[in-house]
Amino acid sequence: MTRPLDETHDASARSWVTSANRPGTDFPLQNLPLGVFCRRGSGNIGRIGVAIGDEILDLCALAEADALGGIGPEVAGALRAATLNELMALGRPGARAVRRAAFALLREGSAVRSHAAGHLVPAVEAECLLPASVGDYTDFYASIHHATNVGRMFRPDNPLLPNYKWVPIGYHGRASSVIASGTGVLRPIGQTKEDAAPAPAVGPSRSLDYECEVGAWVGKGNLLGSTVPIAEARDHLFGLCLVNDWSARDLQRWEYQPLGPFLAKNFGTTVSPWVVTQDALEPFRVPRSPRPEGDPEPLPYLDGREDRVSGGYGITLEVYLRSAVMRDGGLAPMRLTSAGFGDMYWTMAQLLTHHAGNGCNLRPGDLLASGTVSGAEKSERGCLLELTARGTEPLTLPTGESRRFLEDGDEVILRGRCEREGFAGIGFGECRGIVLPAQMLPG
Ligand code: CA
């Protein structure tokens, strides 16, 4: 199969932004992820930019100055907006035009390098905002390892429900509480009930957890009543990010039946600021994870040659934790787990096609999250519920502190990287959040 690779994937290409050539950087010339930022102290008016090494190139300013070659008026107009929604609506061709223009500007020896003068902002002087105005947010459950580990806690003999291998399980989340990386997360207050207690109590969650997930930003939408064939799904997937689906397990346990997650999950969902585009990810497509012998094949509308051959993404995800004591002592965050996104049971294309399969309209800037990404091993479990076995096997931090679930002041950092022989490795940047103490609200 010929993949649509072009000169922007050339591993030997270097940038005149020297930090972009540093080995191991998340943002080399071959990545060029899109996001929205503002200069610190300049108010919260977002500007679209692209990350390059330790800098951000202000695409909004370049579009205003008509200094991005070959993008056309429609894309230039979209780049002057305060969110990526308009560019997302233009689908993959719009993102590709921006990628090519940024690549031409930023590569070593560029004849148009002077256009960037005054439009590079050190990332440390910028604040990253949400990349898009999120109309709807849907969370899935696409890791069979996560579904099995969690299911086993409640149904030891029958961990997976009978629908799991046939239908991508998901629920509609809350868009209004999707927040940018770096935003503090208040410990939620809610109802919990101990098994032996006669009635529930209201108070701060005592089982606050993270969930390490991959998010897909919807680009081109589909009209209400129309569907998205799986062969076209990747044209609707604008790009990927990292997602921390903060979860209050004690609230969840009491409220989740019969309609699923509600207040246990809608108090904050953190996303990484940079959208890694489909074109940047193209070299890192991997075959869809083969199903174990005896499992059903996906139903025809969820199956296709392209999805089988290259429906997965070879992303390695990592979860780090740093307590307040570690931070005060200058200790680096501790890596808790690492898992591969390549062996999910359902691909992003399957999730999107299934979502639109009843005619549900997806819109530019909608966010689809994969569900907790876990692997078969203990070191690959993407949330504390699994990693500490519901708190029965606590973790020990370098300070000697113990963790069953998150404490106030704990900082959770998600990272993701793609590596492949012959290609420049790319990363997602960080998805970061600190747990803040619960606040009893008046009334
Ligand atoms: Ca989740």
Short mmCIF file of N, CA, C and O in Angstrom, two decimals, residues 188-288:
data_model
loop_
_atom_site.label_atom_id
_atom_site.label_comp_id
_atom_site.label_asym_id
_atom_site.label_seq_id
_atom_site.Cartn_x
_atom_site.Cartn_y
_atom_site.Cartn_z
N PRO A 188 -13.77 16.81 43.06
CA PRO A 188 -15.23 16.97 43.05
C PRO A 188 -15.87 16.52 44.36
O PRO A 188 -15.32 15.70 45.09
N ILE A 189 -17.01 17.11 44.61
CA ILE A 189 -17.84 16.74 45.76
C ILE A 189 -19.07 16.04 45.22
O ILE A 189 -19.61 16.43 44.19
N GLY A 190 -19.49 15.01 45.91
CA GLY A 190 -20.68 14.33 45.42
C GLY A 190 -21.14 13.24 46.37
O GLY A 190 -20.63 13.10 47.48
N GLN A 191 -22.13 12.50 45.90
CA GLN A 191 -22.69 11.40 46.70
C GLN A 191 -21.82 10.16 46.57
O GLN A 191 -21.45 9.75 45.47
N THR A 192 -21.57 9.57 47.72
CA THR A 192 -20.91 8.26 47.74
C THR A 192 -21.65 7.40 48.75
O THR A 192 -22.27 7.90 49.69
N LYS A 193 -21.56 6.10 48.56
CA LYS A 193 -22.21 5.21 49.52
C LYS A 193 -21.35 3.98 49.78
O LYS A 193 -21.00 3.26 48.85
N GLU A 194 -20.99 3.81 51.04
CA GLU A 194 -20.30 2.59 51.45
C GLU A 194 -21.31 1.45 51.42
O GLU A 194 -22.50 1.66 51.71
N ASP A 195 -20.83 0.25 51.12
CA ASP A 195 -21.75 -0.89 51.04
C ASP A 195 -22.56 -1.07 52.32
O ASP A 195 -23.75 -1.37 52.29
N ALA A 196 -21.86 -0.89 53.46
CA ALA A 196 -22.53 -1.17 54.73
C ALA A 196 -23.37 -0.01 55.24
O ALA A 196 -24.15 -0.16 56.19
N ALA A 197 -23.19 1.15 54.62
CA ALA A 197 -23.91 2.33 55.12
C ALA A 197 -25.37 2.28 54.69
O ALA A 197 -25.68 1.83 53.59
N PRO A 198 -26.26 2.74 55.56
CA PRO A 198 -27.68 2.70 55.21
C PRO A 198 -28.08 3.74 54.17
O PRO A 198 -29.07 3.58 53.48
N ALA A 199 -27.27 4.82 54.05
CA ALA A 199 -27.62 5.89 53.12
C ALA A 199 -26.33 6.53 52.59
O ALA A 199 -25.28 6.42 53.23
N PRO A 200 -26.40 7.19 51.45
CA PRO A 200 -25.19 7.85 50.93
C PRO A 200 -24.84 9.08 51.75
O PRO A 200 -25.67 9.63 52.46
N ALA A 201 -23.58 9.50 51.59
CA ALA A 201 -23.12 10.74 52.21
C ALA A 201 -22.65 11.67 51.09
O ALA A 201 -22.35 11.22 49.98
N VAL A 202 -22.59 12.97 51.37
CA VAL A 202 -22.09 13.94 50.40
C VAL A 202 -20.76 14.48 50.91
O VAL A 202 -20.66 14.90 52.06
N GLY A 203 -19.77 14.46 50.07
CA GLY A 203 -18.47 14.99 50.48
C GLY A 203 -17.48 14.89 49.34
O GLY A 203 -17.82 14.41 48.24
N PRO A 204 -16.24 15.37 49.57
CA PRO A 204 -15.21 15.30 48.54
C PRO A 204 -14.90 13.85 48.17
O PRO A 204 -14.88 12.98 49.04
N SER A 205 -14.68 13.60 46.89
CA SER A 205 -14.31 12.26 46.45
C SER A 205 -13.03 11.82 47.17
O SER A 205 -12.09 12.59 47.33
N ARG A 206 -13.01 10.55 47.56
CA ARG A 206 -11.80 9.99 48.18
C ARG A 206 -11.11 9.00 47.25
O ARG A 206 -10.17 8.31 47.65
N SER A 207 -11.62 8.89 46.04
CA SER A 207 -11.03 7.94 45.07
C SER A 207 -10.87 8.63 43.73
O SER A 207 -11.37 8.15 42.71
N LEU A 208 -10.15 9.76 43.74
CA LEU A 208 -9.97 10.51 42.49
C LEU A 208 -8.88 9.84 41.65
O LEU A 208 -7.82 9.48 42.15
N ASP A 209 -9.15 9.71 40.37
CA ASP A 209 -8.29 8.94 39.47
C ASP A 209 -8.06 9.74 38.19
O ASP A 209 -8.80 10.70 37.89
N TYR A 210 -7.04 9.34 37.44
CA TYR A 210 -6.85 9.85 36.08
C TYR A 210 -7.19 8.71 35.12
O TYR A 210 -7.26 7.54 35.53
N GLU A 211 -7.40 9.03 33.86
CA GLU A 211 -7.45 8.02 32.81
C GLU A 211 -6.65 8.53 31.63
O GLU A 211 -6.91 9.62 31.11
N CYS A 212 -5.65 7.76 31.21
CA CYS A 212 -4.78 8.14 30.10
C CYS A 212 -5.43 7.70 28.79
O CYS A 212 -5.62 6.50 28.57
N GLU A 213 -5.76 8.68 27.95
CA GLU A 213 -6.49 8.36 26.73
C GLU A 213 -5.91 9.15 25.55
O GLU A 213 -5.18 10.12 25.74
N VAL A 214 -6.29 8.74 24.36
CA VAL A 214 -5.98 9.50 23.15
C VAL A 214 -7.27 10.11 22.64
O VAL A 214 -8.31 9.43 22.61
N GLY A 215 -7.22 11.38 22.27
CA GLY A 215 -8.40 12.07 21.74
C GLY A 215 -8.27 12.30 20.25
O GLY A 215 -7.16 12.48 19.73
N ALA A 216 -9.39 12.27 19.55
CA ALA A 216 -9.42 12.60 18.13
C ALA A 216 -10.30 13.82 17.94
O ALA A 216 -11.45 13.85 18.41
N TRP A 217 -9.77 14.84 17.28
CA TRP A 217 -10.56 16.03 16.94
C TRP A 217 -11.25 15.79 15.61
O TRP A 217 -10.59 15.43 14.63
N VAL A 218 -12.54 15.97 15.59
CA VAL A 218 -13.28 15.81 14.33
C VAL A 218 -12.98 17.02 13.44
O VAL A 218 -12.99 18.16 13.91
N GLY A 219 -12.68 16.74 12.17
CA GLY A 219 -12.47 17.80 11.20
C GLY A 219 -13.77 18.03 10.44
O GLY A 219 -14.76 18.52 10.99
N LYS A 220 -13.77 17.59 9.21
CA LYS A 220 -14.99 17.70 8.39
C LYS A 220 -16.15 17.00 9.10
O LYS A 220 -16.00 15.88 9.59
N GLY A 221 -17.30 17.63 9.15
CA GLY A 221 -18.45 17.03 9.81
C GLY A 221 -19.31 16.23 8.87
O GLY A 221 -19.00 16.08 7.68
N ASN A 222 -20.39 15.67 9.38
CA ASN A 222 -21.39 15.00 8.55
C ASN A 222 -22.76 15.53 8.95
O ASN A 222 -22.99 15.86 10.12
N LEU A 223 -23.64 15.61 7.97
CA LEU A 223 -24.97 16.17 8.22
C LEU A 223 -25.82 15.20 9.03
O LEU A 223 -25.65 13.98 8.93
N LEU A 224 -26.74 15.75 9.80
CA LEU A 224 -27.69 14.92 10.53
C LEU A 224 -28.42 14.01 9.54
O LEU A 224 -28.93 14.48 8.52
N GLY A 225 -28.44 12.74 9.84
CA GLY A 225 -29.09 11.79 8.94
C GLY A 225 -28.14 11.13 7.96
O GLY A 225 -28.51 10.18 7.28
N SER A 226 -26.90 11.62 7.89
CA SER A 226 -25.92 10.99 6.99
C SER A 226 -24.93 10.19 7.82
O SER A 226 -24.78 10.41 9.02
N THR A 227 -24.25 9.27 7.18
CA THR A 227 -23.27 8.43 7.87
C THR A 227 -21.89 8.68 7.27
O THR A 227 -21.74 9.38 6.28
N VAL A 228 -20.87 8.09 7.91
CA VAL A 228 -19.50 8.21 7.41
C VAL A 228 -18.97 6.79 7.17
O VAL A 228 -18.65 6.07 8.12
N PRO A 229 -18.91 6.35 5.91
CA PRO A 229 -18.35 5.02 5.64
C PRO A 229 -16.93 4.92 6.19
O PRO A 229 -16.19 5.92 6.20
N ILE A 230 -16.56 3.73 6.63
CA ILE A 230 -15.26 3.60 7.29
C ILE A 230 -14.11 3.98 6.35
O ILE A 230 -13.08 4.50 6.80
N ALA A 231 -14.29 3.78 5.06
CA ALA A 231 -13.23 4.13 4.11
C ALA A 231 -13.01 5.65 4.07
O ALA A 231 -11.96 6.13 3.62
N GLU A 232 -14.00 6.42 4.53
CA GLU A 232 -13.87 7.88 4.52
C GLU A 232 -13.59 8.45 5.91
O GLU A 232 -13.43 9.66 6.07
N ALA A 233 -13.55 7.59 6.92
CA ALA A 233 -13.48 8.07 8.30
C ALA A 233 -12.24 8.92 8.55
O ALA A 233 -12.30 9.94 9.24
N ARG A 234 -11.12 8.51 7.96
CA ARG A 234 -9.91 9.26 8.31
C ARG A 234 -9.91 10.66 7.69
O ARG A 234 -9.19 11.54 8.15
N ASP A 235 -10.74 10.89 6.68
CA ASP A 235 -10.88 12.25 6.15
C ASP A 235 -11.63 13.15 7.14
O ASP A 235 -11.62 14.37 7.02
N HIS A 236 -12.34 12.53 8.08
CA HIS A 236 -13.10 13.30 9.08
C HIS A 236 -12.32 13.46 10.39
O HIS A 236 -12.76 14.16 11.29
N LEU A 237 -11.20 12.74 10.50
CA LEU A 237 -10.38 12.82 11.72
C LEU A 237 -9.29 13.85 11.46
O LEU A 237 -8.36 13.60 10.70
N PHE A 238 -9.38 15.00 12.10
CA PHE A 238 -8.45 16.09 11.82
C PHE A 238 -7.07 15.80 12.42
O PHE A 238 -6.05 16.03 11.81
N GLY A 239 -7.07 15.32 13.65
CA GLY A 239 -5.80 15.06 14.31
C GLY A 239 -6.04 14.51 15.70
O GLY A 239 -7.18 14.40 16.15
N LEU A 240 -4.95 14.18 16.38
CA LEU A 240 -5.03 13.52 17.68
C LEU A 240 -4.40 14.38 18.78
O LEU A 240 -3.56 15.24 18.51
N CYS A 241 -4.81 14.12 20.01
CA CYS A 241 -4.23 14.77 21.18
C CYS A 241 -4.24 13.75 22.33
O CYS A 241 -4.67 12.61 22.17
N LEU A 242 -3.75 14.17 23.48
CA LEU A 242 -3.82 13.34 24.68
C LEU A 242 -4.96 13.85 25.55
O LEU A 242 -5.23 15.05 25.59
N VAL A 243 -5.61 12.93 26.25
CA VAL A 243 -6.77 13.28 27.08
C VAL A 243 -6.61 12.64 28.46
O VAL A 243 -6.28 11.45 28.55
N ASN A 244 -6.82 13.42 29.51
CA ASN A 244 -6.94 12.86 30.85
C ASN A 244 -8.40 12.99 31.29
O ASN A 244 -8.89 14.08 31.55
N ASP A 245 -9.07 11.85 31.33
CA ASP A 245 -10.49 11.81 31.72
C ASP A 245 -10.54 11.56 33.23
O ASP A 245 -10.74 10.44 33.69
N TRP A 246 -10.35 12.65 33.99
CA TRP A 246 -10.36 12.57 35.46
C TRP A 246 -11.66 11.89 35.92
O TRP A 246 -12.74 12.21 35.42
N SER A 247 -11.55 10.98 36.88
CA SER A 247 -12.69 10.16 37.27
C SER A 247 -12.73 9.99 38.79
O SER A 247 -11.72 9.65 39.39
N ALA A 248 -13.90 10.23 39.37
CA ALA A 248 -14.08 10.03 40.82
C ALA A 248 -14.73 8.66 41.01
O ALA A 248 -15.93 8.50 40.81
N ARG A 249 -13.92 7.68 41.39
CA ARG A 249 -14.40 6.29 41.38
C ARG A 249 -15.51 6.03 42.38
O ARG A 249 -16.37 5.18 42.14
N ASP A 250 -15.45 6.74 43.53
CA ASP A 250 -16.48 6.49 44.55
C ASP A 250 -17.83 7.08 44.10
O ASP A 250 -18.88 6.47 44.29
N LEU A 251 -17.79 8.25 43.47
CA LEU A 251 -19.03 8.81 42.92
C LEU A 251 -19.56 7.90 41.81
O LEU A 251 -20.76 7.62 41.71
N GLN A 252 -18.61 7.44 40.97
CA GLN A 252 -18.97 6.62 39.82
C GLN A 252 -19.65 5.32 40.25
O GLN A 252 -20.66 4.90 39.68
N ARG A 253 -19.10 4.70 41.29
CA ARG A 253 -19.59 3.41 41.74
C ARG A 253 -21.05 3.49 42.19
O ARG A 253 -21.85 2.59 41.98
N TRP A 254 -21.42 4.61 42.81
CA TRP A 254 -22.76 4.78 43.34
C TRP A 254 -23.75 5.22 42.27
O TRP A 254 -24.92 4.89 42.30
N GLU A 255 -23.27 6.00 41.29
CA GLU A 255 -24.22 6.63 40.35
C GLU A 255 -24.33 5.92 39.00
O GLU A 255 -25.25 6.21 38.24
N TYR A 256 -23.40 5.01 38.65
CA TYR A 256 -23.27 4.65 37.22
C TYR A 256 -24.38 3.75 36.69
O TYR A 256 -24.58 3.70 35.47
N GLN A 257 -25.11 3.06 37.55
CA GLN A 257 -26.17 2.21 37.02
C GLN A 257 -27.52 2.92 37.16
O GLN A 257 -27.79 3.52 38.20
N PRO A 258 -28.39 2.91 36.19
CA PRO A 258 -28.27 2.18 34.93
C PRO A 258 -27.82 3.01 33.73
O PRO A 258 -27.70 2.46 32.65
N LEU A 259 -27.53 4.30 33.87
CA LEU A 259 -27.29 5.10 32.66
C LEU A 259 -25.83 5.46 32.41
O LEU A 259 -25.54 6.20 31.48
N GLY A 260 -24.90 4.99 33.25
CA GLY A 260 -23.49 5.23 32.95
C GLY A 260 -22.94 6.45 33.66
O GLY A 260 -23.58 7.04 34.54
N PRO A 261 -21.72 6.89 33.28
CA PRO A 261 -21.03 7.96 33.99
C PRO A 261 -21.78 9.28 33.90
O PRO A 261 -22.37 9.61 32.87
N PHE A 262 -21.73 10.05 34.98
CA PHE A 262 -22.38 11.37 35.01
C PHE A 262 -21.47 12.31 35.79
O PHE A 262 -20.45 12.76 35.28
N LEU A 263 -21.76 12.59 37.05
CA LEU A 263 -20.99 13.58 37.79
C LEU A 263 -19.60 13.06 38.18
O LEU A 263 -18.73 13.85 38.56
N ALA A 264 -19.38 11.76 38.05
CA ALA A 264 -18.07 11.19 38.37
C ALA A 264 -17.03 11.59 37.34
O ALA A 264 -15.83 11.41 37.56
N LYS A 265 -17.48 12.12 36.20
CA LYS A 265 -16.54 12.36 35.10
C LYS A 265 -16.66 13.74 34.48
O LYS A 265 -15.82 14.10 33.66
N ASN A 266 -17.68 14.51 34.80
CA ASN A 266 -17.88 15.75 34.04
C ASN A 266 -17.38 17.00 34.76
O ASN A 266 -17.77 18.10 34.41
N PHE A 267 -16.49 16.84 35.74
CA PHE A 267 -15.97 17.99 36.48
C PHE A 267 -14.66 18.49 35.88
O PHE A 267 -14.11 19.49 36.36
N GLY A 268 -14.16 17.82 34.85
CA GLY A 268 -12.92 18.26 34.22
C GLY A 268 -12.35 17.16 33.35
O GLY A 268 -12.23 16.02 33.79
N THR A 269 -12.04 17.51 32.10
CA THR A 269 -11.39 16.58 31.18
C THR A 269 -10.27 17.36 30.51
O THR A 269 -10.55 18.33 29.79
N THR A 270 -9.03 17.00 30.79
CA THR A 270 -7.90 17.79 30.32
C THR A 270 -7.41 17.30 28.96
O THR A 270 -7.26 16.08 28.76
N VAL A 271 -7.17 18.23 28.03
CA VAL A 271 -6.60 17.84 26.73
C VAL A 271 -5.25 18.52 26.54
O VAL A 271 -5.02 19.64 27.01
N SER A 272 -4.35 17.84 25.82
CA SER A 272 -3.07 18.45 25.48
C SER A 272 -3.32 19.53 24.43
O SER A 272 -4.26 19.44 23.65
N PRO A 273 -2.48 20.57 24.41
CA PRO A 273 -2.81 21.74 23.58
C PRO A 273 -2.56 21.55 22.09
O PRO A 273 -3.16 22.26 21.29
N TRP A 274 -1.69 20.64 21.71
CA TRP A 274 -1.28 20.58 20.30
C TRP A 274 -2.01 19.45 19.58
O TRP A 274 -2.03 18.33 20.05
N VAL A 275 -2.57 19.78 18.45
CA VAL A 275 -3.27 18.79 17.63
C VAL A 275 -2.27 18.24 16.62
O VAL A 275 -1.80 18.97 15.73
N VAL A 276 -1.91 16.97 16.79
CA VAL A 276 -0.98 16.33 15.85
C VAL A 276 -1.83 15.83 14.67
O VAL A 276 -2.73 15.01 14.84
N THR A 277 -1.55 16.37 13.49
CA THR A 277 -2.46 16.16 12.36
C THR A 277 -2.30 14.77 11.76
O THR A 277 -1.28 14.10 11.93
N GLN A 278 -3.32 14.39 11.01
CA GLN A 278 -3.28 13.09 10.32
C GLN A 278 -2.05 12.98 9.44
O GLN A 278 -1.43 11.92 9.37
N ASP A 279 -1.69 14.05 8.75
CA ASP A 279 -0.53 13.97 7.87
C ASP A 279 0.75 13.73 8.67
O ASP A 279 1.62 12.97 8.24
N ALA A 280 0.88 14.38 9.83
CA ALA A 280 2.08 14.17 10.66
C ALA A 280 2.14 12.71 11.13
O ALA A 280 3.22 12.14 11.29
N LEU A 281 0.97 12.12 11.37
CA LEU A 281 0.91 10.76 11.93
C LEU A 281 1.03 9.68 10.86
O LEU A 281 1.19 8.50 11.19
N GLU A 282 0.95 10.06 9.60
CA GLU A 282 0.88 9.07 8.53
C GLU A 282 2.01 8.02 8.58
O GLU A 282 1.74 6.83 8.40
N PRO A 283 3.26 8.42 8.84
CA PRO A 283 4.31 7.39 8.88
C PRO A 283 4.14 6.40 10.04
O PRO A 283 4.79 5.35 10.04
N PHE A 284 3.31 6.73 11.00
CA PHE A 284 3.22 5.92 12.22
C PHE A 284 1.92 5.11 12.26
O PHE A 284 1.53 4.59 13.30
N ARG A 285 1.23 5.02 11.11
CA ARG A 285 0.06 4.16 11.04
C ARG A 285 0.53 2.71 11.14
O ARG A 285 1.56 2.34 10.58
N VAL A 286 -0.22 1.92 11.85
CA VAL A 286 0.11 0.50 12.01
C VAL A 286 -1.14 -0.32 11.72
O VAL A 286 -2.27 0.19 11.78
N PRO A 287 -0.97 -1.61 11.42
CA PRO A 287 -2.16 -2.44 11.18
C PRO A 287 -3.07 -2.46 12.40
O PRO A 287 -2.61 -2.35 13.54
N ARG A 288 -4.35 -2.57 12.13
CA ARG A 288 -5.30 -2.74 13.22
C ARG A 288 -4.92 -3.97 14.02
O ARG A 288 -4.51 -4.99 13.45
#
